[in-house]
Amino acid sequence: MSAEIETHSDWAEKYRPKTFKDLIGNKKAIHELRLWAEDWEKGFPEKKAVILYGAAGVGKTSTAAVLASEMGWEYVEMNAGDQRTADVIERIAGAASKTTTLFSHETDENGKKSSGKRLIVLDEADNLHGTYDKGGSKAIADVIDKTTQPILLIANDIYGITQTIRSKSLEIEFSRIQTRSMVPALTKICKDEGITADEKAILKIAENAGGDLRSAINDLQAVTVGKTEIKEEDIVVSGRDVKETIFKALVKVFKGHHRTEALDAVKTLDETPEDLIMWVDENLPIQFPNRDEKGKDIAGINPDVANGYKVLSKADLYLGRVRRRQTYRMWRYASFMTTVGPMSVRSKEYSGFIKYTSPTRWKRMGQSRSVRGMRDNIAVKISARHSKSMRTSRNEIIPYYRRLMENEDYAVALAGESDFDMDELVYMLKAKSATKKVQSVYEKSRFIADAKRPAETEFFKTPEAEKRSSAAASDKNQMTLEDMAKKSEEKKAEEAKENKEKEEKTEDKPKNQKSLTDFF
Ligand SMILES: Nc1ncnc2c1ncn2[C@@H]1O[C@H](COP(=O)(O)OP(=O)(O)OP(=O)(O)O)[C@@H](O)[C@H]1O
């Protein structure tokens, strides 16, 4: 895709809040931030840096921009795409944090008086450990110590920021946006865009977004493409159906007697082995409780639980290999162990109804990290492709790609060109897991991705990729073999000629005279 990406068509950007009044939710957090900013106007606050942290799409970046604008401060931003090495941070943020702005105490174009402050914003501050950011954490800590300007860090995961930086900063948490607060915002967008929306449809979009207002806006835009009206049935995602099917499969895994039955039940699920393992993991101690036949608690760990976890840890090893090597064949082994494992280690029958729990706690911990990490990986690929910053790629181009990828041809082309792996494709195709459709797009996209890969990586090609590229280029290869034979003959003749010339020159040269090349 060579055409320049049109970013202005992105509703999440179009409706980015401009004033404090436009910001939805997190009132307490915003109030705290404003107090910190006011302290800067009076002198120095106790902590010269502030960290806004919380889930994606809840308004952290928007709040930072609104703060600068409402305070009349200049907004100086460094994001992960700026290669934040210690050196770069010191040069940009260090300099900015010491000098005052050129237009100190002047009025801006809106007639607002500027206090001459600069808000130095470091986005993705929990992402400073990569190669690009060598020494970045220490540089930031130093900049905070020396700064005469307010510094604002943005992060999803507060634990991804070093303790040294945290101790020098005021930490403000941003919570997920509540469904009931999202509804009026989405309704207003519909009104502004001339779309009639059923209340239930809006509610469903808001519920499905899980507190992420950016994705709610993206979903709203996606579902209204080419429409002037949306109804509840236009919104297809539903968490409940998934739960109902997995509950039935779990009964077979924990209580069944037939391996094939359990395996069949799991096969029909639209869940990745990663999701499945989390379900079994969460429910194993609940399903195999520490009780005897009479319902009395027994001391120690139930051996069935211990043995069950042993099998799950083996399944997890396979999953790790899949992640590292992208060999999806091993999913089969992992699924087999997760499914058949608990049934095989069970030493007795566990009767009675036990409610299954969805792996929310685990999932939330793991997923916020992995979704963020994955989005960042995708953004790295996209920013390299389009020479755009990480921020633009993450916030504007990814949503645009996701909309384009609703069309399968675009999905295959963009996945191949960007070399998305299966997990990344799940995200880009807005699937819940690696469904058959995702796998099919992935397989097709490999032809494009393999063809794009530089020749040196041929060594690391999987046998499958090797087969595909040799099939795609078989005609070309036959020609190349003939060419190669011819070239090799020509090269040999050329080398022989060069050697002969060299020998002649050496004979001409006096014995004590060395040429420059002799020294190397
Ligand atoms: N609290 C909010 N109030 C109004 N709009 C919001 C809010 N949160 C998100 N949005 C919408 O979502 C878009 C993205 O929000 P923003 O970039 O501020 O989120 P973020 O928390 O910084 O996310 P990330 O961690 O992914 O950078 C905004 O342009 C806006 O359209």
XYZ file of C-alpha atoms and ligand atoms in Angstrom:
551
model
C 0.000 0.000 0.000
C 1.848 3.028 -1.172
C -0.854 5.636 -0.683
C -0.366 7.961 2.240
C -2.512 6.999 5.195
C -5.382 9.392 5.757
C -5.429 9.982 9.465
C -8.054 12.709 9.695
C -10.782 10.169 9.035
C -10.128 8.592 12.419
C -12.970 9.480 14.760
C -10.933 8.839 17.897
C -8.582 11.607 16.738
C -11.354 13.828 15.441
C -13.094 13.707 18.819
C -9.968 14.047 20.944
C -10.882 16.222 23.963
C -9.720 19.831 23.784
C -10.680 21.120 27.226
C -11.036 19.687 30.741
C -14.784 19.798 30.210
C -14.504 17.370 27.293
C -12.662 14.734 29.341
C -14.825 11.863 30.452
C -14.347 10.128 33.800
C -11.323 10.105 36.112
C -12.407 13.354 37.757
C -10.340 12.770 40.906
C -7.204 11.974 38.920
C -7.629 15.084 36.793
C -8.185 17.229 39.882
C -4.980 15.906 41.436
C -3.086 16.654 38.230
C -4.396 20.211 38.153
C -3.236 20.794 41.731
C 0.226 19.568 40.740
C 0.239 21.968 37.779
C -0.859 24.876 39.972
C 2.063 24.147 42.313
C 4.345 24.537 39.322
C 2.913 27.991 38.698
C 3.719 28.959 42.285
C 7.223 27.505 42.308
C 8.240 23.864 42.515
C 5.873 21.101 43.552
C 7.106 18.451 45.968
C 7.531 16.028 43.047
C 8.715 17.580 39.812
C 7.424 14.744 37.658
C 4.028 13.121 37.437
C 3.170 9.676 36.085
C -0.260 9.156 34.523
C -0.783 5.422 34.352
C -3.602 3.052 33.506
C -5.207 1.025 30.744
C -5.071 2.052 27.105
C -7.608 4.447 25.632
C -8.799 6.029 28.865
C -7.578 9.543 28.156
C -4.087 9.830 29.662
C -2.506 11.440 26.609
C -5.555 13.614 25.984
C -5.427 14.816 29.588
C -1.748 15.735 29.231
C -2.471 17.743 26.082
C -5.488 19.456 27.669
C -3.434 20.307 30.751
C -0.746 22.020 28.673
C -3.306 23.893 26.636
C -5.383 25.062 29.604
C -2.310 26.113 31.577
C -0.917 27.955 28.559
C 2.157 25.722 28.615
C 4.129 24.561 25.623
C 3.796 20.812 24.968
C 7.088 19.052 24.211
C 6.658 15.389 23.499
C 9.052 12.473 23.195
C 7.580 9.155 22.284
C 9.051 5.683 21.914
C 9.560 6.212 18.203
C 12.133 8.885 19.016
C 14.744 6.297 20.048
C 15.110 7.403 23.611
C 18.701 6.634 24.402
C 20.233 8.397 27.374
C 21.930 10.702 24.935
C 18.768 11.726 23.090
C 16.797 12.180 26.292
C 19.410 14.476 27.720
C 19.619 16.437 24.521
C 15.903 16.954 24.033
C 14.221 16.668 27.414
C 17.273 17.864 29.328
C 17.569 21.054 27.324
C 13.820 21.628 27.262
C 13.561 21.107 30.986
C 16.103 23.801 31.785
C 15.366 26.616 29.340
C 12.240 28.725 29.359
C 10.150 29.064 26.252
C 10.695 31.780 23.734
C 7.245 33.146 24.231
C 7.425 33.371 28.017
C 4.673 35.456 29.469
C 3.235 36.289 26.077
C -0.296 35.508 25.060
C -0.971 32.643 22.704
C -3.221 32.621 19.639
C -6.279 32.010 21.852
C -5.459 35.011 23.955
C -4.301 32.836 26.866
C -1.397 34.104 28.934
C 1.582 31.770 28.828
C 3.551 31.344 32.023
C 6.516 30.321 29.941
C 6.424 26.722 31.150
C 7.069 23.689 29.029
C 5.337 20.416 29.752
C 7.780 17.666 28.834
C 5.812 14.566 28.006
C 7.345 11.109 27.789
C 4.880 8.632 26.402
C 5.278 4.867 26.891
C 7.504 5.455 29.881
C 7.043 1.818 30.901
C 8.794 0.834 27.724
C 12.264 2.135 28.369
C 14.091 -1.156 28.577
C 14.391 -2.070 24.919
C 17.545 -1.703 22.883
C 16.473 1.711 21.660
C 16.166 2.997 25.163
C 19.515 1.948 26.590
C 20.271 4.074 29.596
C 16.977 5.882 29.094
C 15.640 5.234 32.596
C 18.695 6.666 34.272
C 18.670 9.691 31.964
C 15.060 10.398 32.884
C 15.822 10.146 36.590
C 18.658 12.661 36.092
C 16.455 15.001 34.062
C 13.805 14.924 36.830
C 16.443 15.900 39.391
C 17.653 18.875 37.394
C 14.466 20.059 35.713
C 13.034 23.526 36.052
C 10.061 22.488 33.899
C 7.150 20.114 34.613
C 7.684 16.536 33.421
C 4.816 14.179 32.697
C 5.273 10.455 32.070
C 2.576 8.266 30.533
C 2.464 4.528 31.081
C 0.100 1.611 30.967
C 1.940 -0.393 33.564
C 3.316 1.422 36.592
C 5.508 -1.591 37.411
C 7.282 -1.124 34.098
C 8.831 2.098 35.464
C 11.950 1.907 37.608
C 11.654 2.472 41.330
C 14.076 5.419 41.098
C 11.820 7.292 38.681
C 8.720 6.363 40.649
C 10.169 7.686 43.901
C 10.747 11.062 42.240
C 7.245 11.259 40.748
C 3.659 11.801 41.763
C 1.709 8.734 40.614
C -1.813 9.269 39.330
C -3.875 6.289 38.262
C -6.390 6.509 35.424
C -9.216 3.992 35.651
C -11.151 2.388 32.859
C -14.064 4.490 31.649
C -17.382 3.254 32.946
C -19.927 2.022 30.434
C -22.522 4.548 31.568
C -20.058 7.397 30.995
C -19.162 6.129 27.531
C -22.754 5.965 26.315
C -23.371 9.770 26.168
C -19.992 10.286 24.455
C -20.767 7.689 21.776
C -24.292 9.039 21.362
C -22.930 12.536 20.792
C -20.518 11.286 18.129
C -23.428 9.579 16.341
C -25.392 12.819 16.460
C -22.476 14.847 15.100
C -21.940 12.294 12.322
C -25.633 12.235 11.392
C -26.163 8.625 12.437
C -29.298 7.365 14.107
C -28.271 4.873 16.743
C -30.352 2.504 18.746
C -29.693 2.975 22.497
C -29.045 -0.740 22.918
C -26.520 -0.762 20.091
C -24.554 2.024 21.770
C -24.736 0.220 25.086
C -23.417 -2.978 23.541
C -20.482 -1.194 21.914
C -19.661 0.486 25.227
C -19.893 -2.794 27.157
C -17.698 -4.631 24.687
C -14.953 -2.005 24.871
C -14.021 -2.993 28.426
C -13.455 0.589 29.576
C -11.296 1.580 26.598
C -12.996 4.616 25.049
C -10.686 4.664 22.049
C -11.691 1.160 21.045
C -15.356 1.980 21.643
C -15.036 4.912 19.221
C -13.124 2.747 16.734
C -15.793 0.037 16.934
C -18.545 2.604 16.505
C -16.856 3.964 13.400
C -16.302 0.472 12.005
C -19.898 -0.629 12.458
C -21.336 2.543 10.947
C -19.311 2.431 7.719
C -21.751 3.097 4.856
C -24.724 3.356 7.227
C -26.889 6.151 8.558
C -28.547 3.969 11.162
C -27.334 1.241 13.527
C -29.342 -1.290 15.475
C -28.522 -3.721 18.261
C -28.243 -6.662 15.860
C -25.478 -4.863 13.944
C -23.183 -5.347 16.914
C -22.041 -8.934 16.845
C -19.585 -9.460 19.665
C -20.865 -11.398 22.632
C -18.918 -12.688 25.583
C -21.698 -14.849 26.968
C -21.851 -17.375 24.145
C -18.150 -18.015 24.504
C -18.554 -18.673 28.201
C -21.426 -21.072 27.746
C -19.491 -23.256 25.312
C -16.325 -23.294 27.333
C -18.267 -24.283 30.463
C -19.577 -27.353 28.647
C -16.074 -28.275 27.492
C -14.673 -27.842 30.997
C -17.179 -30.339 32.390
C -15.730 -32.920 30.000
C -12.137 -31.961 30.856
C -12.600 -32.175 34.638
C -15.318 -34.769 35.007
C -15.351 -36.782 31.783
C -13.972 -40.277 31.180
C -13.388 -40.161 27.462
C -10.365 -38.406 26.049
C -11.802 -38.100 22.569
C -14.973 -36.511 23.907
C -13.001 -33.861 25.781
C -10.724 -33.254 22.803
C -13.687 -32.893 20.452
C -15.387 -30.455 22.809
C -12.263 -28.322 22.956
C -11.702 -28.462 19.209
C -15.030 -26.824 18.509
C -14.221 -23.940 20.853
C -13.071 -20.700 19.381
C -10.343 -20.390 22.011
C -6.586 -20.426 21.644
C -4.629 -22.959 23.714
C -3.379 -19.933 25.670
C -6.927 -19.051 26.695
C -7.793 -22.668 27.361
C -4.851 -23.190 29.668
C -5.917 -20.139 31.665
C -9.420 -21.543 32.085
C -8.129 -24.928 33.248
C -5.496 -23.303 35.438
C -8.065 -21.087 37.158
C -10.529 -23.906 37.735
C -8.229 -26.806 38.631
C -8.130 -26.192 42.408
C -11.861 -25.433 42.439
C -12.732 -28.604 40.561
C -10.420 -30.823 42.608
C -11.018 -29.424 46.087
C -9.156 -30.492 49.231
C -12.046 -32.462 50.619
C -12.708 -36.104 51.375
C -15.792 -38.067 50.268
C -17.744 -36.762 53.254
C -16.999 -33.168 52.306
C -14.474 -32.627 55.105
C -11.385 -30.489 54.478
C -8.177 -32.511 54.275
C -4.726 -31.267 55.191
C -2.097 -30.473 52.583
C -2.415 -30.134 48.843
C -4.696 -32.429 46.960
C -2.279 -34.594 44.862
C -4.706 -34.345 41.935
C -4.225 -30.581 41.923
C -0.434 -30.874 42.173
C -0.312 -33.441 39.355
C -2.738 -31.371 37.289
C -0.436 -28.357 37.521
C 2.527 -30.519 36.510
C 0.767 -31.405 33.273
C -0.272 -27.795 32.701
C 3.295 -26.624 33.128
C 4.351 -29.013 30.367
C 1.614 -27.658 28.125
C 2.863 -24.172 28.924
C 6.365 -25.147 27.792
C 4.965 -26.011 24.385
C 3.134 -22.706 24.275
C 6.398 -20.928 25.017
C 8.011 -22.686 22.066
C 5.135 -21.670 19.816
C 5.577 -18.056 20.905
C 9.328 -18.076 20.361
C 9.507 -20.045 17.149
C 6.093 -19.353 15.639
C 5.611 -23.072 15.062
C 1.895 -23.421 15.503
C 2.091 -27.198 15.142
C 2.947 -27.372 18.833
C -0.388 -25.892 19.759
C -1.754 -29.354 19.209
C 0.468 -30.834 21.938
C -0.365 -28.029 24.313
C -4.105 -28.439 23.722
C -3.847 -32.183 24.164
C -2.087 -31.911 27.519
C -4.405 -29.194 28.784
C -7.472 -31.204 27.856
C -6.507 -34.774 28.596
C -4.153 -33.926 31.471
C -6.625 -33.164 34.277
C -8.702 -36.215 33.365
C -5.658 -38.500 33.420
C -4.254 -37.347 36.765
C -7.623 -37.461 38.541
C -7.478 -40.235 41.163
C -11.144 -40.154 42.121
C -14.542 -38.851 41.058
C -15.587 -35.382 42.121
C -19.328 -35.185 42.236
C -21.675 -32.270 42.697
C -22.041 -29.013 40.844
C -19.112 -26.665 41.014
C -19.354 -23.276 39.406
C -16.653 -22.495 36.841
C -14.803 -19.247 37.160
C -13.548 -17.307 34.183
C -9.874 -16.503 34.437
C -10.507 -12.809 34.906
C -7.803 -12.077 37.462
C -5.076 -13.926 35.589
C -6.337 -12.836 32.286
C -6.469 -9.187 33.203
C -2.926 -9.260 34.557
C -1.544 -11.113 31.580
C -3.683 -9.553 28.925
C -3.145 -5.888 29.682
C 0.571 -6.623 29.427
C 0.363 -8.818 26.383
C -2.145 -6.694 24.470
C -0.039 -3.628 25.136
C 3.144 -5.444 24.186
C 1.532 -6.771 21.064
C 0.157 -3.383 20.053
C 3.632 -1.969 20.514
C 5.154 -4.722 18.353
C 2.611 -4.010 15.649
C 3.308 -0.294 15.950
C 7.055 -0.928 15.540
C 6.387 -2.804 12.287
C 3.976 -0.182 11.017
C 6.128 2.774 12.000
C 9.066 1.230 10.122
C 6.868 0.696 7.059
C 5.411 4.159 6.919
C 8.244 6.090 8.589
C 5.796 7.414 11.160
C 6.252 7.785 14.908
C 5.179 5.012 17.267
C 2.412 7.243 18.555
C 0.946 7.908 15.108
C 1.257 4.246 14.215
C -0.327 3.078 17.444
C -3.101 5.595 17.768
C -3.959 6.362 14.176
C -2.600 3.893 11.664
C -3.399 0.700 13.610
C -7.120 1.578 13.862
C -7.089 2.442 10.162
C -5.431 -0.871 9.284
C -7.949 -2.700 11.453
C -10.775 -1.200 9.484
C -9.167 -1.981 6.152
C -8.480 -5.521 7.287
C -12.176 -6.222 7.600
C -11.819 -6.933 3.903
C -10.023 -10.264 3.515
C -7.900 -9.239 0.518
C -6.588 -6.208 2.383
C -6.096 -8.362 5.465
C -3.859 -10.799 3.584
C -1.925 -8.019 1.843
C -1.347 -5.890 4.934
C -0.525 -8.900 7.110
C 2.022 -10.101 4.574
C 3.555 -6.696 3.925
C 3.836 -5.981 7.636
C 4.821 -9.563 8.505
C 2.263 -9.865 11.306
C 2.488 -13.050 13.336
C -0.564 -15.003 14.416
C -1.082 -13.176 17.737
C -0.759 -9.830 16.021
C -3.272 -10.922 13.416
C -5.760 -11.928 16.103
C -5.565 -8.368 17.377
C -5.654 -6.739 13.962
C -8.641 -8.810 12.841
C -10.433 -8.062 16.117
C -10.813 -11.782 16.731
C -11.021 -13.259 20.195
C -8.496 -15.933 19.339
C -6.742 -17.559 16.385
C -9.957 -18.621 14.677
C -9.996 -20.534 11.398
C -10.400 -17.239 9.528
C -7.350 -15.778 11.259
C -5.317 -18.885 10.457
C -6.362 -18.776 6.824
C -5.364 -15.095 6.489
C -2.072 -15.903 8.226
C -1.293 -18.783 5.866
C -2.066 -16.713 2.776
C -0.100 -13.747 4.051
C 3.036 -15.890 4.390
C 3.557 -15.900 0.623
C 3.893 -12.132 0.660
C 5.916 -12.000 3.880
C 8.348 -14.734 2.764
C 8.916 -13.046 -0.565
C 9.732 -9.765 1.185
C 12.227 -11.215 3.662
C 15.888 -10.526 2.855
C 17.971 -13.399 1.469
C 20.138 -13.773 4.606
C 17.201 -14.975 6.639
C 16.754 -17.991 4.367
C 18.739 -20.047 6.891
C 16.060 -19.524 9.471
C 13.154 -20.381 7.273
C 10.864 -23.085 8.543
C 10.494 -26.076 6.214
C 6.917 -24.921 5.488
C 8.109 -21.457 4.477
C 10.847 -23.038 2.395
C 8.268 -25.132 0.528
C 6.053 -22.120 -0.075
C 8.771 -19.881 -1.401
C 10.252 -22.577 -3.610
C 6.771 -23.345 -4.984
C 6.166 -19.657 -5.650
C 9.514 -19.220 -7.330
C 10.058 -22.599 -8.940
C 10.290 -21.253 -12.511
C 12.597 -18.521 -11.409
C 14.786 -21.069 -9.599
C 15.317 -23.247 -12.680
C 16.546 -20.261 -14.651
C 18.714 -19.210 -11.773
C 20.451 -22.590 -11.684
C 21.514 -22.254 -15.323
C 22.549 -18.678 -14.748
C 24.473 -19.679 -11.684
C 26.448 -22.339 -13.563
C 27.309 -19.825 -16.266
C 28.228 -17.148 -13.728
C 30.447 -19.550 -11.825
C 32.424 -20.381 -14.981
C 32.826 -16.664 -15.745
C 33.951 -15.943 -12.201
C 36.554 -18.714 -12.264
C 38.012 -17.344 -15.486
C 38.107 -13.822 -14.045
C 39.852 -14.979 -10.848
C 42.461 -16.875 -12.832
C 43.149 -13.743 -14.878
C 43.471 -11.570 -11.728
C 45.866 -14.045 -10.073
C 48.058 -14.119 -13.098
C 48.258 -10.310 -13.166
C 49.084 -10.221 -9.421
C 51.913 -12.716 -9.837
C 53.374 -10.658 -12.663
C 53.246 -7.471 -10.515
C 54.958 -9.177 -7.544
C 57.778 -10.263 -9.713
C 58.245 -6.620 -10.885
C 58.366 -5.274 -7.282
C 61.755 -4.969 -5.475
C 61.962 -7.427 -2.512
C 62.074 -4.702 0.280
C 59.256 -2.574 -1.120
C 55.978 -3.317 0.580
C 52.614 -2.346 -0.802
C 50.022 -0.788 1.500
C 47.934 -3.933 1.417
C 50.797 -5.937 2.889
C 50.258 -4.171 6.197
C 46.731 -5.430 6.578
N -11.431 10.177 29.126
C -11.667 10.448 27.849
N -12.465 11.474 27.514
C -12.722 11.732 26.229
N -12.225 11.034 25.190
C -11.429 10.014 25.463
C -11.108 9.672 26.800
N -10.314 8.595 26.778
C -10.131 8.282 25.504
N -10.798 9.116 24.704
C -10.862 9.004 23.228
O -9.888 8.039 22.851
C -8.809 8.632 22.129
C -7.507 8.106 22.711
O -7.341 8.572 24.020
P -5.899 8.808 24.661
O -4.841 8.765 23.600
O -5.964 10.022 25.501
O -5.809 7.530 25.560
P -4.594 6.993 26.410
O -5.108 6.658 27.749
O -3.442 7.943 26.335
O -4.248 5.656 25.637
P -2.826 4.961 25.357
O -2.338 4.424 26.650
O -3.167 3.894 24.377
O -1.938 6.027 24.752
C -8.987 10.120 22.265
O -8.571 10.780 21.106
C -10.471 10.275 22.498
O -11.144 10.274 21.264
